[in-house]
CSV table of C-alpha atoms and ligand atoms in Angstrom, one decimal:
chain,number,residue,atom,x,y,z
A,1,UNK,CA,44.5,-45.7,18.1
A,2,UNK,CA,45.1,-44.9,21.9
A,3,UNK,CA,42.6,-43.0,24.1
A,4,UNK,CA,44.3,-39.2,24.4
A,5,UNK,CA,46.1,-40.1,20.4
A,6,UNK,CA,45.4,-36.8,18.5
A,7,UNK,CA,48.8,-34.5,17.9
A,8,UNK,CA,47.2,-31.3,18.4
A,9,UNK,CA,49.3,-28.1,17.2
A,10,UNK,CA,49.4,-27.3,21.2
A,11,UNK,CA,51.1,-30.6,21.9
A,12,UNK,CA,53.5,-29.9,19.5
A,13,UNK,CA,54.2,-26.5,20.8
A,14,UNK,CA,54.3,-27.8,24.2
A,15,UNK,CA,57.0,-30.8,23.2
A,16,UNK,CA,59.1,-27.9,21.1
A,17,UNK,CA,59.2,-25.3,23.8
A,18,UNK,CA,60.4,-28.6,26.5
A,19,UNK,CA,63.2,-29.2,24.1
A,20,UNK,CA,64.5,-26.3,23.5
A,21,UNK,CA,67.0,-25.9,25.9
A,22,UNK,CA,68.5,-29.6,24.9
A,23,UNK,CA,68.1,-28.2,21.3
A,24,UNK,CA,70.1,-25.4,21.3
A,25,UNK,CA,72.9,-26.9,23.8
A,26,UNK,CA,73.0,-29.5,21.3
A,27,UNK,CA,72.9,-27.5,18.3
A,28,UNK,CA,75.2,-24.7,18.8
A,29,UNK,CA,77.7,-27.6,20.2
A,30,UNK,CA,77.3,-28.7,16.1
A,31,UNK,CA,77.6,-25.9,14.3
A,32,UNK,CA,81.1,-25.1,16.2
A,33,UNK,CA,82.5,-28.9,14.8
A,34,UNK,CA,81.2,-28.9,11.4
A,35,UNK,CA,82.0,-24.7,11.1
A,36,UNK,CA,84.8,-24.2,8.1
A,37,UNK,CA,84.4,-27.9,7.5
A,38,UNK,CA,83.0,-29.4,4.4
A,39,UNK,CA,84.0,-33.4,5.2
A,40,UNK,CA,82.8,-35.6,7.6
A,41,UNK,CA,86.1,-36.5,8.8
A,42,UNK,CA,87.7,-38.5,12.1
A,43,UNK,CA,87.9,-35.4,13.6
A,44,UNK,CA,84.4,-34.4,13.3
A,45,UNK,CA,83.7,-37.9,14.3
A,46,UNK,CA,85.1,-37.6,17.5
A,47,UNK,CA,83.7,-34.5,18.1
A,48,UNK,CA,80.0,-35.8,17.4
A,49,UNK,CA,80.8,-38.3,20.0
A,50,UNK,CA,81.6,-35.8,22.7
A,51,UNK,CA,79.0,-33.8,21.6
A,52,UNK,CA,76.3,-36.6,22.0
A,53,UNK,CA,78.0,-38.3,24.9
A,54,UNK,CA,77.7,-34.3,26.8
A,55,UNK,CA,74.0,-34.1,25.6
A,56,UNK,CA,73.9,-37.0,27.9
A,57,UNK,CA,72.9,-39.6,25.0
A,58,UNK,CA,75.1,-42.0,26.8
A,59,UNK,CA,77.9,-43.7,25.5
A,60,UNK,CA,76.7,-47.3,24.1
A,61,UNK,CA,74.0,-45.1,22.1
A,62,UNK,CA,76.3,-42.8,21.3
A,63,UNK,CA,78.7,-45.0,19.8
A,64,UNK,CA,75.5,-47.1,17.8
A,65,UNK,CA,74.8,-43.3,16.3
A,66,UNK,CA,78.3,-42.8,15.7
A,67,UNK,CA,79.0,-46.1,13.9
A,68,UNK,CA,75.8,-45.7,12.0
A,69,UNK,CA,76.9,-42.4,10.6
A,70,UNK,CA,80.6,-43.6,9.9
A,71,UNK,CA,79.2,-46.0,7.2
A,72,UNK,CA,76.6,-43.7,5.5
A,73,UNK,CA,79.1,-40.7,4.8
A,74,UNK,CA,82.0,-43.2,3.9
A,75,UNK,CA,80.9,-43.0,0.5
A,76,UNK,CA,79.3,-39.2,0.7
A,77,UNK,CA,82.4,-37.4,2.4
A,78,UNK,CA,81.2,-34.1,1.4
A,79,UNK,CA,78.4,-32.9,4.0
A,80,UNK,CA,77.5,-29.3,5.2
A,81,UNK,CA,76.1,-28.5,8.7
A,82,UNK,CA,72.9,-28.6,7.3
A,83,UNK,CA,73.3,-32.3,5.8
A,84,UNK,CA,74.8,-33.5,9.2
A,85,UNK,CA,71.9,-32.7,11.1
A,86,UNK,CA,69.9,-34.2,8.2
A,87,UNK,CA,71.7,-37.7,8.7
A,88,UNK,CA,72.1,-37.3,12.8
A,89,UNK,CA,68.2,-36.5,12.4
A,90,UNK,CA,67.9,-40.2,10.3
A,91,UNK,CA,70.0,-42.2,12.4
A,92,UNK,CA,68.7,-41.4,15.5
A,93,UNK,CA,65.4,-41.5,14.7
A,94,UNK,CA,66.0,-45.5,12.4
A,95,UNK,CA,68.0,-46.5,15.9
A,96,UNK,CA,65.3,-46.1,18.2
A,97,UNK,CA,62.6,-47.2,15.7
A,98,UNK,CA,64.3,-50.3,14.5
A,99,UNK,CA,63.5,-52.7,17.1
A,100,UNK,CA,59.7,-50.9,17.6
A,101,UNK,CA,58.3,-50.5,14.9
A,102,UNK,CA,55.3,-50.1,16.5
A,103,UNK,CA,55.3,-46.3,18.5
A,104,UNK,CA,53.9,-46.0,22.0
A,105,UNK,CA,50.4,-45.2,23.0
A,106,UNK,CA,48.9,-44.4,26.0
A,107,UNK,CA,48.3,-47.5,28.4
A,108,UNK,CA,45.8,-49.5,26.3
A,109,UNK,CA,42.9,-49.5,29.5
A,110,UNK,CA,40.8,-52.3,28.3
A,111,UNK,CA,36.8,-52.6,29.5
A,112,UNK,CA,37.6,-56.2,30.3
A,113,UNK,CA,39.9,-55.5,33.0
A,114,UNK,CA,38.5,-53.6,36.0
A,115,UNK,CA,39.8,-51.6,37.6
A,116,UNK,CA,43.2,-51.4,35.4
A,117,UNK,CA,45.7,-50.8,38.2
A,118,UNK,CA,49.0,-48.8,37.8
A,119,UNK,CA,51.5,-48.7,40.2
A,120,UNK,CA,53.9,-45.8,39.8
A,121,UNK,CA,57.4,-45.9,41.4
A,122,UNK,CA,60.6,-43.7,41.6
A,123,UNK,CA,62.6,-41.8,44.1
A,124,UNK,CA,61.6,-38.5,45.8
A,125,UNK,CA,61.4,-35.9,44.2
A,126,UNK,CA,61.8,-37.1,40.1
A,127,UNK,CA,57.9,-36.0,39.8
A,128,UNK,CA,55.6,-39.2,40.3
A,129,UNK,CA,52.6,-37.2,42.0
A,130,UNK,CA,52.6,-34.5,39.5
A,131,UNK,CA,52.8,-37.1,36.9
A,132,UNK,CA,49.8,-39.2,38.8
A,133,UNK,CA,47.9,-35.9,38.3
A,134,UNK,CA,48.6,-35.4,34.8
A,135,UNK,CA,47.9,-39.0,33.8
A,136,UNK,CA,44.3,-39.0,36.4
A,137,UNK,CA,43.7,-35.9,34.4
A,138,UNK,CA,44.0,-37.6,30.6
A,139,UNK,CA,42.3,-40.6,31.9
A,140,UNK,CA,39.2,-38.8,33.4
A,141,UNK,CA,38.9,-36.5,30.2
A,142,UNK,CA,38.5,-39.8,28.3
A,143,UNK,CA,35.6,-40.8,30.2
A,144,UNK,CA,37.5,-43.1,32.6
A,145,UNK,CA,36.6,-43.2,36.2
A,146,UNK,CA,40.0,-43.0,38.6
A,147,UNK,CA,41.1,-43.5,41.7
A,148,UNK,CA,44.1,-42.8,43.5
A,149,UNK,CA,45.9,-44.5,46.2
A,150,UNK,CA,48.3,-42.2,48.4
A,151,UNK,CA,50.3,-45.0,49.1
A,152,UNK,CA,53.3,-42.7,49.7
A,153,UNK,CA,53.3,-42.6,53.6
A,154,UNK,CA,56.7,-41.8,54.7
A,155,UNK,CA,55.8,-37.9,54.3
A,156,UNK,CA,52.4,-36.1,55.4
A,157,UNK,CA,53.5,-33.5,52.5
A,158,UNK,CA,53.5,-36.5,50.3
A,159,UNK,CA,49.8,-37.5,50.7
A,160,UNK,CA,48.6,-33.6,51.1
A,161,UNK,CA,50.2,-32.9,47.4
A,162,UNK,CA,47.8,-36.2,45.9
A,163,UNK,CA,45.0,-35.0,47.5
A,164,UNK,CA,45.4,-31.5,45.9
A,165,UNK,CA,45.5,-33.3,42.4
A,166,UNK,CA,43.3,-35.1,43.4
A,167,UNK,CA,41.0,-32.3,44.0
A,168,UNK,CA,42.3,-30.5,41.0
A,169,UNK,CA,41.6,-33.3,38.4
A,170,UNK,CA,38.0,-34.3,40.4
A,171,UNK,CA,38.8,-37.9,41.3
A,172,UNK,CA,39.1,-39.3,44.9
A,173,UNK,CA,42.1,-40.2,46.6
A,174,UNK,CA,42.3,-42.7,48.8
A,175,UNK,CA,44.4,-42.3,52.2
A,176,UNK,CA,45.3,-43.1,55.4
A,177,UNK,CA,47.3,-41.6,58.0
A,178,UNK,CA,51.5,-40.5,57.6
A,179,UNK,CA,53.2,-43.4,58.3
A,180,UNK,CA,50.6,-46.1,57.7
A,181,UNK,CA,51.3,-49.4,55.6
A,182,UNK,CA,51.7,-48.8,51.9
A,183,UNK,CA,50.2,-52.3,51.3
A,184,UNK,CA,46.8,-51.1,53.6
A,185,UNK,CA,46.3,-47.9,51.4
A,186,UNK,CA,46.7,-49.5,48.5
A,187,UNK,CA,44.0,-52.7,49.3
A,188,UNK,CA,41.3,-49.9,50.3
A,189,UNK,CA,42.3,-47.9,47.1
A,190,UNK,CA,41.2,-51.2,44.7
A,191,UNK,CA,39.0,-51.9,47.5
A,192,UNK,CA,36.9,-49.0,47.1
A,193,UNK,CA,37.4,-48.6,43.3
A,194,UNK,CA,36.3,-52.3,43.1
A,195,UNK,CA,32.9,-51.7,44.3
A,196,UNK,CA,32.4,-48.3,42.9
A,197,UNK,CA,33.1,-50.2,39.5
A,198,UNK,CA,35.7,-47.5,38.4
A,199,UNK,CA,38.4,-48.1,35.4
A,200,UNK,CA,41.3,-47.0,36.9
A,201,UNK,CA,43.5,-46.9,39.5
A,202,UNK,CA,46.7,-45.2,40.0
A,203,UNK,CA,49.1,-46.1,43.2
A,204,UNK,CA,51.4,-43.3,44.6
A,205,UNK,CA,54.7,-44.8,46.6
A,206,UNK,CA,57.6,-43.7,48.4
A,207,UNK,CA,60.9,-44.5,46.6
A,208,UNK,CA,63.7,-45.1,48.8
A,209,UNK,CA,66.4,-46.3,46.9
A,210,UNK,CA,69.0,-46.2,49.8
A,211,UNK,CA,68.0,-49.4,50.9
A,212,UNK,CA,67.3,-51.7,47.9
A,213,UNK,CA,66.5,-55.0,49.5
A,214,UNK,CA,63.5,-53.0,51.8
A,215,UNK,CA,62.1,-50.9,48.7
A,216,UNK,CA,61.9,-54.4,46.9
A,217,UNK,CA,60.5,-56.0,50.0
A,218,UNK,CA,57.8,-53.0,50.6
A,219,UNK,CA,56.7,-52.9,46.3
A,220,UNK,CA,56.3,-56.6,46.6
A,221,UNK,CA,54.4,-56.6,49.1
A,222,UNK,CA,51.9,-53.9,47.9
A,223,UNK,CA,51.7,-55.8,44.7
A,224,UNK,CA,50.7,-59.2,46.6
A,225,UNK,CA,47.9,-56.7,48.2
A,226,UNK,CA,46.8,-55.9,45.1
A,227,UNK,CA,46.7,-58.9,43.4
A,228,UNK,CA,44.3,-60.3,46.0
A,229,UNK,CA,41.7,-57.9,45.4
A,230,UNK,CA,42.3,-57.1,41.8
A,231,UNK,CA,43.7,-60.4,39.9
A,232,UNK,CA,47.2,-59.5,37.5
A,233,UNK,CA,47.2,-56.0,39.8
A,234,UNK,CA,49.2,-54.0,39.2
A,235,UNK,CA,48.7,-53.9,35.1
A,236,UNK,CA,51.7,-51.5,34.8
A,237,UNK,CA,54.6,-50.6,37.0
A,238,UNK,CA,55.3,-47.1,35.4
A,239,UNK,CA,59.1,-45.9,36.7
A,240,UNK,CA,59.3,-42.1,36.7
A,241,UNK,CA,63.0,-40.6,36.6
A,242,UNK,CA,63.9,-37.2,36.5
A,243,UNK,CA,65.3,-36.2,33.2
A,244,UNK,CA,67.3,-33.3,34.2
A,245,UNK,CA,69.4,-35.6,36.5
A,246,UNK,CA,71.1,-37.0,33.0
A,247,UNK,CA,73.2,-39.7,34.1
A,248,UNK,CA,71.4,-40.3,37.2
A,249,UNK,CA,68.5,-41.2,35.4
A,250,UNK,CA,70.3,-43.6,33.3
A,251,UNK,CA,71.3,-45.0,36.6
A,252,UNK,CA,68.3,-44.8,38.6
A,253,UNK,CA,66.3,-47.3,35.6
A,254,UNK,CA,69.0,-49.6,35.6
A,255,UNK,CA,68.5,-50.2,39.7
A,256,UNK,CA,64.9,-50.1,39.8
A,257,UNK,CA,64.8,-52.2,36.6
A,258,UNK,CA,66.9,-54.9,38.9
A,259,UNK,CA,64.1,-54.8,41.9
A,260,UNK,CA,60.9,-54.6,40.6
A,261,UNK,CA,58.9,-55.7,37.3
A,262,UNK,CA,58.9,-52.5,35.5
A,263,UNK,CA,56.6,-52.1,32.5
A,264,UNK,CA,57.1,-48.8,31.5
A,265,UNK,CA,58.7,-45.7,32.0
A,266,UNK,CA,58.3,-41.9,32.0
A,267,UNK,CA,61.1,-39.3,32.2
A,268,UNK,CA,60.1,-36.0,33.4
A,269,UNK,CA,61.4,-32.0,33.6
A,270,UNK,CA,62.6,-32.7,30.3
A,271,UNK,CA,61.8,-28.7,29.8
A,272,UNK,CA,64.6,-26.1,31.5
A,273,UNK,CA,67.0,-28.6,30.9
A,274,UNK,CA,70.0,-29.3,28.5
A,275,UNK,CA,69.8,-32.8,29.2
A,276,UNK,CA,66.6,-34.3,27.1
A,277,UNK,CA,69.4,-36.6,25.2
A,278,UNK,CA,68.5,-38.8,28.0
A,279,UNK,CA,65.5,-40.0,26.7
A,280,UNK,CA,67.2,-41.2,23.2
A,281,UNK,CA,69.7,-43.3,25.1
A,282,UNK,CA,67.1,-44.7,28.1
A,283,UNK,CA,65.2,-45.4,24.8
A,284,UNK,CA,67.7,-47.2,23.4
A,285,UNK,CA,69.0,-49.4,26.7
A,286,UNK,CA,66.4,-50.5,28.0
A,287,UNK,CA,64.3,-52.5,26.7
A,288,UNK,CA,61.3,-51.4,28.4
A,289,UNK,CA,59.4,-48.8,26.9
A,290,UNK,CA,59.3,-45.3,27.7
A,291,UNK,CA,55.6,-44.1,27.3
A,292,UNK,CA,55.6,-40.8,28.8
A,293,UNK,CA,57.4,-37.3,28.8
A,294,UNK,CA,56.7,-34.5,31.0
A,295,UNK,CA,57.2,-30.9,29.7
A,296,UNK,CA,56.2,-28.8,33.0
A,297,UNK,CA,54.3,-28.8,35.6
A,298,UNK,CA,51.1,-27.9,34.5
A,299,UNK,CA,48.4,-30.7,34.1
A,300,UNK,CA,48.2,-30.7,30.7
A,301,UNK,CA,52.5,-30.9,30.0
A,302,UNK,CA,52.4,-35.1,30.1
A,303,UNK,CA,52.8,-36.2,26.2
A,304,UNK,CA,52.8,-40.0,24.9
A,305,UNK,CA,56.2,-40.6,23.7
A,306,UNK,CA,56.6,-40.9,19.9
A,307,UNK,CA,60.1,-41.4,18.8
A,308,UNK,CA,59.8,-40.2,15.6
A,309,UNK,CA,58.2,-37.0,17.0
A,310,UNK,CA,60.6,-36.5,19.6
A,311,UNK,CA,63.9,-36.6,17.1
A,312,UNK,CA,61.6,-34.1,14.5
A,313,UNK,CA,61.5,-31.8,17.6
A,314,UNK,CA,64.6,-32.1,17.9
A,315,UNK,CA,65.6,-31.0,15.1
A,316,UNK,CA,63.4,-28.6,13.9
A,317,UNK,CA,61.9,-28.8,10.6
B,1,LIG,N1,59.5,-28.4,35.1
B,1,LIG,C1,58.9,-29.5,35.5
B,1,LIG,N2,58.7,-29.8,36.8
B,1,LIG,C2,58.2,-31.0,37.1
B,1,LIG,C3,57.8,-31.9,36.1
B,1,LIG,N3,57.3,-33.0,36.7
B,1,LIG,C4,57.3,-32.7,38.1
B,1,LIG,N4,57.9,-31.5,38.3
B,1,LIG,C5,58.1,-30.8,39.6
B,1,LIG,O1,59.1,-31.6,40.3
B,1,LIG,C6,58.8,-31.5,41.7
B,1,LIG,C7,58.7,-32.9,42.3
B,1,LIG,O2,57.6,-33.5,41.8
B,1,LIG,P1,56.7,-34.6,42.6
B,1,LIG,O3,55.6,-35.0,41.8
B,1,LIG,O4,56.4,-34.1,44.0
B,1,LIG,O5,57.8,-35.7,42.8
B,1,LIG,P2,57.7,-37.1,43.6
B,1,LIG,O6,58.4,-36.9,44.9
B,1,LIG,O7,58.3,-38.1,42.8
B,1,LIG,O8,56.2,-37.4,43.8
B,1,LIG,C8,57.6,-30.6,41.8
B,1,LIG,O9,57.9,-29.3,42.1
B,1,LIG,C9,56.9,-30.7,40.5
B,1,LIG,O10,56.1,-29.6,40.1
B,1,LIG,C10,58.0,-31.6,34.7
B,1,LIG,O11,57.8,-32.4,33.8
B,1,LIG,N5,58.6,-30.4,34.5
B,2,LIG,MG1,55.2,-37.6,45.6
């Protein structure tokens, strides 16, 4: 059992009122195909697809969901609206749990390793500081000790807006001045939590995607840093991606993916959006796991994700 792993009733209602907006885009886009219709049919079919490949499921998932569905009502024809969000409900959910069985839990910190070190990457703007907060914020409340490095220094506003979390959750943040080497703040961030003893540390960096060959140069070069003072540092490169960008998202893992050692992701502002069908194709693609989902942008809107929760959500009861 992970450190933060109870489901209280507020998580739920926090994970329920983030989908919602995905929910009923999704949901009113079913009742109109299966309306008058008593038979899953090739027309229906097709229309499922659009209306997952438009919830921005993507289309490999969406045609694993759709095949999956094609051979459970070949011998059941007859199916309500009702029964068809029963068996979407089933399939989605046996898809993304078939190759993990195991569900997610929060980054397993172990006493043995010290400080655990994550390193969180992503483009500007998709919500890595806020997510930093959040996760300081579960971390300290489990009894954890955290530090954060500001290792973001290509904007002033960048390393202000840590510090302000940093103040908010009560752990120090580590910085130098706008503009200074990534790789510095992040050797006196494990510097400083090495000899204060402290469990965890969480990096903050810039993500400039325009230039691919100089982000991969700069995270490899604050990992090196890190691995000097902290052996196997960084623990986990968490990728954050911006769930309300659909698509983007999607395309946004698959190039960070390709330059750096990612070990997990989080896909945020999955509330006020229409587009959390994201998460159950990035899910299903890639092969690394997504651990985290944030639901706002208070501190306590950063769940665990739990594929079998996230589908029930989804559908309701
Ligand atoms: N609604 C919502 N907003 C979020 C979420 N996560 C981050 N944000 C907002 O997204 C904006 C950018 O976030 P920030 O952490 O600065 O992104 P960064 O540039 O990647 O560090 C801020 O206004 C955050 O409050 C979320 O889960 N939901
Ligand atoms: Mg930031």
């Amino acid at each position: 059992m992970g450190l933060f792993d109870f489901f209280s009733k507020q998580k739920k209602e926090t994970l329920d009122k983030g989908l919602e907006k995905t929910k009923e885009s999704m949901f009113s886009k079913l009742s109109r195909i299966v309306a008058g219709k008593s038979k899953v049919d090739d027309d229906v079919l097709d229309e499922l697809e659009e209306v997952l490949i438009t919830s921005d499921v993507g289309v490999n998932t969406t045609l694993k969901i759709i095949e999956r569905i094609e051979k459970r009502v070949a011998k059941d024809k007859y199916v309500d609206e009702k029964e068809l969000k029963n068996i979407l409900r089933e399939e989605i959910a046996d898809l993304l749990t078939e190759n993990n069985a195991v569900d997610n839990e929060d980054f397993s910190v172990s006493e043995n390793v010290k400080p655990y070190v994550i390193m969180v990457v992503g483009v500007n703007g998709v919500g890595k500081t806020t997510t930093i907060g959040k996760l300081a914020n579960q971390f300290k409340k489990a009894g954890k000790s955290v530090y954060l490095g500001a290792a973001d220094t290509f904007r002033a506003a960048a390393v202000e807006q840590l510090v302000i979390w940093g103040e908010r959750v009560g752990v120090p943040v580590i910085k130098q001045a706008m503009g200074s080497d990534p790789a510095s703040v992040a050797f006196d961030t494990l510097s400083s939590a090495k000899s204060n003893n402290a469990d965890v540390v969480i990096i903050d960096t810039a993500g400039r995607l325009h230039n691919k060959v100089g982000l991969m140069n700069e995270l490899s070069k604050i990992k090196k840093v890190m691995d000097k003072i902290v052996p196997g540092a960084p623990h986990e490169v968490l990728l954050v991606l911006d769930g309300s960008t659909g698509q983007n998202a999607f395309e946004q893992a698959t190039q960070f993916t390709a330059a750096t050692d990612v070990t997990a992701l989080a896909i945020t502002k999955l509330d006020g959006t229409a587009k959390g069908g994201v998460v159950i194709g990035i899910s299903d693609q890639f092969r690394i796991p997504v651990k985290y989902i944030g639901l706002g942008e208070g501190i306590d809107d950063l769940q665990v994700f739990r594929r079998r929760e996230f589908v029930d959500s989804l559908f309701g009861e």
